[in-house]
């Protein structure tokens, strides 16, 4: 507990520097359009679950504005440090801004304190930034629903945390999903976890990655009825893992091979 208090206090220097330099997250949010939620591009679906070596984190690539498909190659899984990933369904502009601040803060802490921030410190810092987004979130305009996946070197354990729009954090012991297609994904993950050949936490990396890819494909087909918009274009989801070796992203070639293997299993 003492470590987490020290982490928070040390972080005050960083946020003071931001204030003195004239930067404020709320001023960034104020620049976003306020003429209706449907005009703001929104990311749709992300997921995370434990597998035998760590955590799989994945997200589809589409950005929607209401029912309109605006962009098909968004990066919704974002590195924060060497052992942490943030996955966001919501407004990409806010997600990228929060991840940028987190990344700079973690590095600032490492250099000034000569050690990496504790897991508790990372969780509290993430929560603080989300609370700064509170005013915009409660308006329904710029809601962000993030998942934070990290590997704690000290304890030797991977952890997943889900945050609500008020900044409250909830540790996830098995799986989670957020965004427009999250309901369907959680239903299937629950079935796989309870009645599949093995619990999700005991699956190998290949099997876990195939499950994530299939789920996001199905969610993309169901969500917003965009079947015709995406069926003729082969765009793979963004897929990553967090283990004791840090985070890793699948390349386009690896995703192509993974897709072939998933089709062979049908």
mmCIF file of C-alpha atoms in Angstrom:
data_model
loop_
_atom_site.group_PDB
_atom_site.id
_atom_site.type_symbol
_atom_site.label_atom_id
_atom_site.label_comp_id
_atom_site.label_asym_id
_atom_site.label_seq_id
_atom_site.Cartn_x
_atom_site.Cartn_y
_atom_site.Cartn_z
ATOM 1 C CA UNK A 1 0.000 0.000 0.000
ATOM 2 C CA UNK A 2 2.874 2.385 0.840
ATOM 3 C CA UNK A 3 4.320 1.909 -2.653
ATOM 4 C CA UNK A 4 1.030 2.928 -4.277
ATOM 5 C CA UNK A 5 0.869 6.115 -2.156
ATOM 6 C CA UNK A 6 4.432 7.001 -3.155
ATOM 7 C CA UNK A 7 3.617 6.351 -6.807
ATOM 8 C CA UNK A 8 0.665 8.732 -6.641
ATOM 9 C CA UNK A 9 2.668 11.449 -4.886
ATOM 10 C CA UNK A 10 5.567 11.153 -7.297
ATOM 11 C CA UNK A 11 3.130 11.482 -10.164
ATOM 12 C CA UNK A 12 2.042 14.850 -8.846
ATOM 13 C CA UNK A 13 5.285 16.357 -10.169
ATOM 14 C CA UNK A 14 4.454 15.137 -13.668
ATOM 15 C CA UNK A 15 0.912 16.498 -13.646
ATOM 16 C CA UNK A 16 2.202 19.786 -12.193
ATOM 17 C CA UNK A 17 4.584 20.023 -15.135
ATOM 18 C CA UNK A 18 1.668 19.479 -17.533
ATOM 19 C CA UNK A 19 -0.310 22.259 -15.833
ATOM 20 C CA UNK A 20 2.648 24.656 -15.879
ATOM 21 C CA UNK A 21 3.212 23.978 -19.563
ATOM 22 C CA UNK A 22 -0.399 24.927 -20.275
ATOM 23 C CA UNK A 23 -1.621 21.414 -21.067
ATOM 24 C CA UNK A 24 -4.951 20.238 -19.679
ATOM 25 C CA UNK A 25 -6.922 17.169 -20.730
ATOM 26 C CA UNK A 26 -10.211 19.011 -20.320
ATOM 27 C CA UNK A 27 -9.092 21.730 -22.742
ATOM 28 C CA UNK A 28 -8.410 18.967 -25.274
ATOM 29 C CA UNK A 29 -11.885 17.519 -24.697
ATOM 30 C CA UNK A 30 -13.476 20.952 -25.118
ATOM 31 C CA UNK A 31 -12.221 21.045 -28.705
ATOM 32 C CA UNK A 32 -14.305 18.002 -29.654
ATOM 33 C CA UNK A 33 -17.611 18.638 -31.481
ATOM 34 C CA UNK A 34 -20.679 19.016 -29.264
ATOM 35 C CA UNK A 35 -23.442 18.770 -31.826
ATOM 36 C CA UNK A 36 -24.386 15.158 -31.162
ATOM 37 C CA UNK A 37 -22.845 11.789 -30.377
ATOM 38 C CA UNK A 38 -23.377 10.383 -33.885
ATOM 39 C CA UNK A 39 -21.000 12.981 -35.409
ATOM 40 C CA UNK A 40 -18.055 11.812 -33.303
ATOM 41 C CA UNK A 41 -16.166 8.767 -34.661
ATOM 42 C CA UNK A 42 -16.352 5.848 -32.221
ATOM 43 C CA UNK A 43 -14.388 2.598 -32.030
ATOM 44 C CA UNK A 44 -16.634 -0.419 -31.735
ATOM 45 C CA UNK A 45 -15.353 -3.582 -29.994
ATOM 46 C CA UNK A 46 -12.316 -4.708 -27.950
ATOM 47 C CA UNK A 47 -11.710 -7.761 -25.745
ATOM 48 C CA UNK A 48 -9.137 -9.299 -23.422
ATOM 49 C CA UNK A 49 -8.802 -12.656 -21.687
ATOM 50 C CA UNK A 50 -6.238 -14.738 -19.839
ATOM 51 C CA UNK A 51 -4.531 -17.653 -21.604
ATOM 52 C CA UNK A 52 -1.791 -19.991 -20.382
ATOM 53 C CA UNK A 53 1.141 -17.615 -20.968
ATOM 54 C CA UNK A 54 -0.501 -14.271 -20.240
ATOM 55 C CA UNK A 55 -3.222 -12.130 -21.786
ATOM 56 C CA UNK A 56 -4.683 -11.853 -25.282
ATOM 57 C CA UNK A 57 -5.866 -8.340 -26.189
ATOM 58 C CA UNK A 58 -7.686 -7.677 -29.451
ATOM 59 C CA UNK A 59 -9.903 -5.172 -31.190
ATOM 60 C CA UNK A 60 -11.669 -4.814 -34.503
ATOM 61 C CA UNK A 61 -10.387 -2.093 -36.815
ATOM 62 C CA UNK A 62 -13.577 -0.183 -37.624
ATOM 63 C CA UNK A 63 -14.475 3.350 -36.604
ATOM 64 C CA UNK A 64 -18.173 4.277 -36.727
ATOM 65 C CA UNK A 65 -20.022 7.599 -36.657
ATOM 66 C CA UNK A 66 -23.580 6.590 -35.834
ATOM 67 C CA UNK A 67 -24.380 3.832 -38.343
ATOM 68 C CA UNK A 68 -21.790 5.037 -40.858
ATOM 69 C CA UNK A 69 -18.507 3.200 -41.335
ATOM 70 C CA UNK A 70 -15.863 5.944 -41.313
ATOM 71 C CA UNK A 71 -12.554 4.082 -41.178
ATOM 72 C CA UNK A 72 -11.439 0.453 -41.363
ATOM 73 C CA UNK A 73 -7.866 0.461 -40.047
ATOM 74 C CA UNK A 74 -7.951 1.977 -36.580
ATOM 75 C CA UNK A 75 -5.459 0.941 -33.896
ATOM 76 C CA UNK A 76 -7.616 0.254 -30.820
ATOM 77 C CA UNK A 77 -4.948 -1.684 -28.895
ATOM 78 C CA UNK A 78 -2.277 0.790 -27.836
ATOM 79 C CA UNK A 79 1.076 0.163 -26.072
ATOM 80 C CA UNK A 80 1.520 2.164 -22.860
ATOM 81 C CA UNK A 81 4.848 0.713 -21.764
ATOM 82 C CA UNK A 82 6.830 -2.459 -22.504
ATOM 83 C CA UNK A 83 4.514 -4.573 -20.337
ATOM 84 C CA UNK A 84 1.164 -2.761 -20.647
ATOM 85 C CA UNK A 85 -1.525 -2.371 -23.301
ATOM 86 C CA UNK A 86 -4.669 -0.264 -23.399
ATOM 87 C CA UNK A 87 -7.635 -1.339 -25.514
ATOM 88 C CA UNK A 88 -10.421 1.170 -26.064
ATOM 89 C CA UNK A 89 -13.919 1.131 -27.504
ATOM 90 C CA UNK A 90 -15.042 4.728 -27.759
ATOM 91 C CA UNK A 91 -13.706 7.979 -29.193
ATOM 92 C CA UNK A 92 -10.228 7.287 -30.672
ATOM 93 C CA UNK A 93 -9.010 10.864 -30.150
ATOM 94 C CA UNK A 94 -9.469 10.567 -26.381
ATOM 95 C CA UNK A 95 -7.992 7.057 -26.290
ATOM 96 C CA UNK A 96 -4.832 8.159 -28.089
ATOM 97 C CA UNK A 97 -4.482 11.229 -25.882
ATOM 98 C CA UNK A 98 -4.870 9.243 -22.647
ATOM 99 C CA UNK A 99 -2.433 6.570 -23.823
ATOM 100 C CA UNK A 100 0.101 9.255 -24.770
ATOM 101 C CA UNK A 101 -0.101 10.862 -21.327
ATOM 102 C CA UNK A 102 0.115 7.482 -19.579
ATOM 103 C CA UNK A 103 3.128 6.437 -21.614
ATOM 104 C CA UNK A 104 4.970 9.685 -20.906
ATOM 105 C CA UNK A 105 4.066 9.553 -17.229
ATOM 106 C CA UNK A 106 5.282 5.961 -16.760
ATOM 107 C CA UNK A 107 8.581 6.880 -18.436
ATOM 108 C CA UNK A 108 8.872 10.072 -16.357
ATOM 109 C CA UNK A 109 8.321 8.039 -13.194
ATOM 110 C CA UNK A 110 10.905 5.423 -14.207
ATOM 111 C CA UNK A 111 13.557 8.066 -14.837
ATOM 112 C CA UNK A 112 12.904 10.207 -11.763
ATOM 113 C CA UNK A 113 12.328 7.362 -9.274
ATOM 114 C CA UNK A 114 14.923 4.994 -10.805
ATOM 115 C CA UNK A 115 12.399 2.156 -10.819
ATOM 116 C CA UNK A 116 9.279 1.143 -12.671
ATOM 117 C CA UNK A 117 5.904 2.159 -11.317
ATOM 118 C CA UNK A 118 4.060 -0.443 -9.239
ATOM 119 C CA UNK A 119 0.944 -2.127 -10.586
ATOM 120 C CA UNK A 120 -1.197 -0.248 -8.067
ATOM 121 C CA UNK A 121 0.343 3.040 -9.167
ATOM 122 C CA UNK A 122 -0.432 2.343 -12.829
ATOM 123 C CA UNK A 123 -4.044 1.468 -12.009
ATOM 124 C CA UNK A 124 -4.564 4.648 -9.963
ATOM 125 C CA UNK A 125 -2.988 6.862 -12.627
ATOM 126 C CA UNK A 126 -5.245 5.418 -15.323
ATOM 127 C CA UNK A 127 -8.246 6.070 -13.093
ATOM 128 C CA UNK A 128 -7.162 9.679 -12.519
ATOM 129 C CA UNK A 129 -7.020 10.407 -16.240
ATOM 130 C CA UNK A 130 -10.449 8.873 -16.837
ATOM 131 C CA UNK A 131 -11.952 11.002 -14.087
ATOM 132 C CA UNK A 132 -10.671 14.062 -15.938
ATOM 133 C CA UNK A 133 -12.810 12.854 -18.828
ATOM 134 C CA UNK A 134 -15.856 12.693 -16.509
ATOM 135 C CA UNK A 135 -17.667 15.832 -17.702
ATOM 136 C CA UNK A 136 -17.566 14.786 -21.332
ATOM 137 C CA UNK A 137 -18.418 11.162 -20.505
ATOM 138 C CA UNK A 138 -21.584 12.000 -18.585
ATOM 139 C CA UNK A 139 -22.803 14.035 -21.552
ATOM 140 C CA UNK A 140 -22.838 10.785 -23.541
ATOM 141 C CA UNK A 141 -20.666 12.381 -26.205
ATOM 142 C CA UNK A 142 -17.109 11.240 -25.534
ATOM 143 C CA UNK A 143 -17.519 8.080 -23.527
ATOM 144 C CA UNK A 144 -14.417 5.904 -23.345
ATOM 145 C CA UNK A 145 -14.559 2.280 -22.180
ATOM 146 C CA UNK A 146 -10.983 1.080 -21.710
ATOM 147 C CA UNK A 147 -9.373 -2.226 -20.844
ATOM 148 C CA UNK A 148 -5.911 -2.167 -19.246
ATOM 149 C CA UNK A 149 -3.782 -5.312 -19.594
ATOM 150 C CA UNK A 150 -0.391 -5.522 -17.927
ATOM 151 C CA UNK A 151 2.226 -7.965 -16.700
ATOM 152 C CA UNK A 152 3.607 -7.177 -13.256
ATOM 153 C CA UNK A 153 7.268 -8.216 -13.158
ATOM 154 C CA UNK A 154 7.379 -7.963 -9.364
ATOM 155 C CA UNK A 155 4.622 -10.514 -8.750
ATOM 156 C CA UNK A 156 5.176 -12.436 -11.980
ATOM 157 C CA UNK A 157 1.464 -12.250 -12.822
ATOM 158 C CA UNK A 158 -0.596 -10.812 -15.689
ATOM 159 C CA UNK A 159 -3.616 -8.640 -14.814
ATOM 160 C CA UNK A 160 -6.627 -7.282 -16.663
ATOM 161 C CA UNK A 161 -8.587 -4.271 -15.467
ATOM 162 C CA UNK A 162 -11.802 -2.842 -16.847
ATOM 163 C CA UNK A 163 -12.688 0.812 -16.194
ATOM 164 C CA UNK A 164 -16.111 2.411 -16.243
ATOM 165 C CA UNK A 165 -16.587 5.954 -17.530
ATOM 166 C CA UNK A 166 -16.245 7.358 -13.981
ATOM 167 C CA UNK A 167 -12.738 5.921 -13.599
ATOM 168 C CA UNK A 168 -13.621 3.038 -11.257
ATOM 169 C CA UNK A 169 -11.408 -0.002 -11.884
ATOM 170 C CA UNK A 170 -12.450 -3.657 -11.737
ATOM 171 C CA UNK A 171 -9.999 -6.534 -11.913
ATOM 172 C CA UNK A 172 -10.988 -9.184 -14.450
ATOM 173 C CA UNK A 173 -10.121 -12.750 -13.484
ATOM 174 C CA UNK A 174 -11.015 -14.442 -16.762
ATOM 175 C CA UNK A 175 -12.270 -12.307 -19.675
ATOM 176 C CA UNK A 176 -13.892 -9.025 -20.592
ATOM 177 C CA UNK A 177 -15.130 -7.138 -23.635
ATOM 178 C CA UNK A 178 -16.427 -3.642 -24.207
ATOM 179 C CA UNK A 179 -18.027 -1.774 -27.074
ATOM 180 C CA UNK A 180 -20.934 -2.340 -29.421
ATOM 181 C CA UNK A 181 -20.314 -6.060 -29.962
ATOM 182 C CA UNK A 182 -19.323 -6.819 -26.359
ATOM 183 C CA UNK A 183 -22.552 -8.585 -25.381
ATOM 184 C CA UNK A 184 -22.186 -11.257 -28.064
ATOM 185 C CA UNK A 185 -18.481 -11.697 -27.318
ATOM 186 C CA UNK A 186 -18.970 -12.116 -23.566
ATOM 187 C CA UNK A 187 -21.664 -14.757 -24.170
ATOM 188 C CA UNK A 188 -19.354 -16.823 -26.378
ATOM 189 C CA UNK A 189 -16.348 -16.402 -24.086
ATOM 190 C CA UNK A 190 -18.438 -17.581 -21.138
ATOM 191 C CA UNK A 191 -19.458 -20.670 -23.095
ATOM 192 C CA UNK A 192 -15.852 -21.358 -24.176
ATOM 193 C CA UNK A 193 -14.600 -20.879 -20.639
ATOM 194 C CA UNK A 194 -17.216 -23.097 -19.016
ATOM 195 C CA UNK A 195 -17.855 -25.802 -21.607
ATOM 196 C CA UNK A 196 -14.996 -25.622 -24.108
ATOM 197 C CA UNK A 197 -12.255 -28.276 -24.257
ATOM 198 C CA UNK A 198 -10.280 -26.263 -21.675
ATOM 199 C CA UNK A 199 -10.844 -23.092 -19.633
ATOM 200 C CA UNK A 200 -9.574 -20.028 -21.495
ATOM 201 C CA UNK A 201 -6.697 -19.601 -19.019
ATOM 202 C CA UNK A 202 -5.367 -23.031 -20.047
ATOM 203 C CA UNK A 203 -5.465 -22.473 -23.814
ATOM 204 C CA UNK A 204 -2.236 -22.156 -25.808
ATOM 205 C CA UNK A 205 -1.378 -18.917 -27.583
ATOM 206 C CA UNK A 206 -2.462 -20.136 -31.030
ATOM 207 C CA UNK A 207 -5.867 -21.349 -29.842
ATOM 208 C CA UNK A 208 -6.437 -18.169 -27.831
ATOM 209 C CA UNK A 209 -5.545 -15.982 -30.816
ATOM 210 C CA UNK A 210 -7.890 -17.918 -33.121
ATOM 211 C CA UNK A 211 -10.757 -17.513 -30.646
ATOM 212 C CA UNK A 212 -10.163 -13.737 -30.495
ATOM 213 C CA UNK A 213 -10.024 -13.415 -34.281
ATOM 214 C CA UNK A 214 -13.238 -15.402 -34.823
ATOM 215 C CA UNK A 215 -15.115 -13.450 -32.149
ATOM 216 C CA UNK A 216 -14.194 -10.060 -33.573
ATOM 217 C CA UNK A 217 -15.167 -11.160 -37.070
ATOM 218 C CA UNK A 218 -18.598 -12.232 -35.838
ATOM 219 C CA UNK A 219 -19.032 -9.034 -33.805
ATOM 220 C CA UNK A 220 -18.147 -6.943 -36.855
ATOM 221 C CA UNK A 221 -20.766 -8.741 -38.935
ATOM 222 C CA UNK A 222 -23.488 -8.264 -36.324
ATOM 223 C CA UNK A 223 -22.672 -4.752 -35.160
ATOM 224 C CA UNK A 224 -24.419 -1.944 -37.034
ATOM 225 C CA UNK A 225 -25.379 -4.327 -39.849
ATOM 226 C CA UNK A 226 -22.220 -3.565 -41.792
ATOM 227 C CA UNK A 227 -21.961 -6.951 -43.541
ATOM 228 C CA UNK A 228 -21.906 -5.454 -47.033
ATOM 229 C CA UNK A 229 -19.377 -2.826 -46.038
ATOM 230 C CA UNK A 230 -16.758 -5.279 -44.806
ATOM 231 C CA UNK A 231 -17.429 -8.639 -46.473
ATOM 232 C CA UNK A 232 -15.420 -7.868 -49.633
ATOM 233 C CA UNK A 233 -12.388 -6.445 -47.839
ATOM 234 C CA UNK A 234 -9.960 -8.650 -45.889
ATOM 235 C CA UNK A 235 -9.029 -6.551 -42.872
ATOM 236 C CA UNK A 236 -7.815 -8.451 -39.850
ATOM 237 C CA UNK A 237 -8.383 -7.286 -36.269
ATOM 238 C CA UNK A 238 -5.477 -5.959 -34.262
ATOM 239 C CA UNK A 239 -4.190 -8.758 -32.051
ATOM 240 C CA UNK A 240 -1.636 -8.586 -29.244
ATOM 241 C CA UNK A 241 -0.483 -10.437 -26.151
ATOM 242 C CA UNK A 242 1.137 -9.503 -22.838
ATOM 243 C CA UNK A 243 3.456 -12.020 -21.171
ATOM 244 C CA UNK A 244 6.572 -12.090 -18.986
ATOM 245 C CA UNK A 245 8.489 -11.066 -22.123
ATOM 246 C CA UNK A 246 6.434 -7.912 -22.607
ATOM 247 C CA UNK A 247 3.799 -7.112 -25.205
ATOM 248 C CA UNK A 248 3.754 -8.490 -28.742
ATOM 249 C CA UNK A 249 1.628 -7.611 -31.783
ATOM 250 C CA UNK A 250 0.785 -10.063 -34.543
ATOM 251 C CA UNK A 251 1.996 -8.970 -37.991
ATOM 252 C CA UNK A 252 -0.211 -9.003 -41.084
ATOM 253 C CA UNK A 253 1.506 -12.197 -42.305
ATOM 254 C CA UNK A 254 0.973 -13.904 -38.949
ATOM 255 C CA UNK A 255 -2.695 -12.897 -38.971
ATOM 256 C CA UNK A 256 -3.082 -14.289 -42.488
ATOM 257 C CA UNK A 257 -1.671 -17.661 -41.377
ATOM 258 C CA UNK A 258 -3.827 -17.569 -38.257
ATOM 259 C CA UNK A 259 -6.910 -16.916 -40.375
ATOM 260 C CA UNK A 260 -6.066 -19.911 -42.589
ATOM 261 C CA UNK A 261 -5.688 -22.148 -39.535
ATOM 262 C CA UNK A 262 -9.001 -20.963 -38.126
ATOM 263 C CA UNK A 263 -10.779 -21.816 -41.376
ATOM 264 C CA UNK A 264 -9.207 -25.299 -41.409
ATOM 265 C CA UNK A 265 -10.716 -25.936 -37.966
ATOM 266 C CA UNK A 266 -14.284 -25.385 -39.225
#
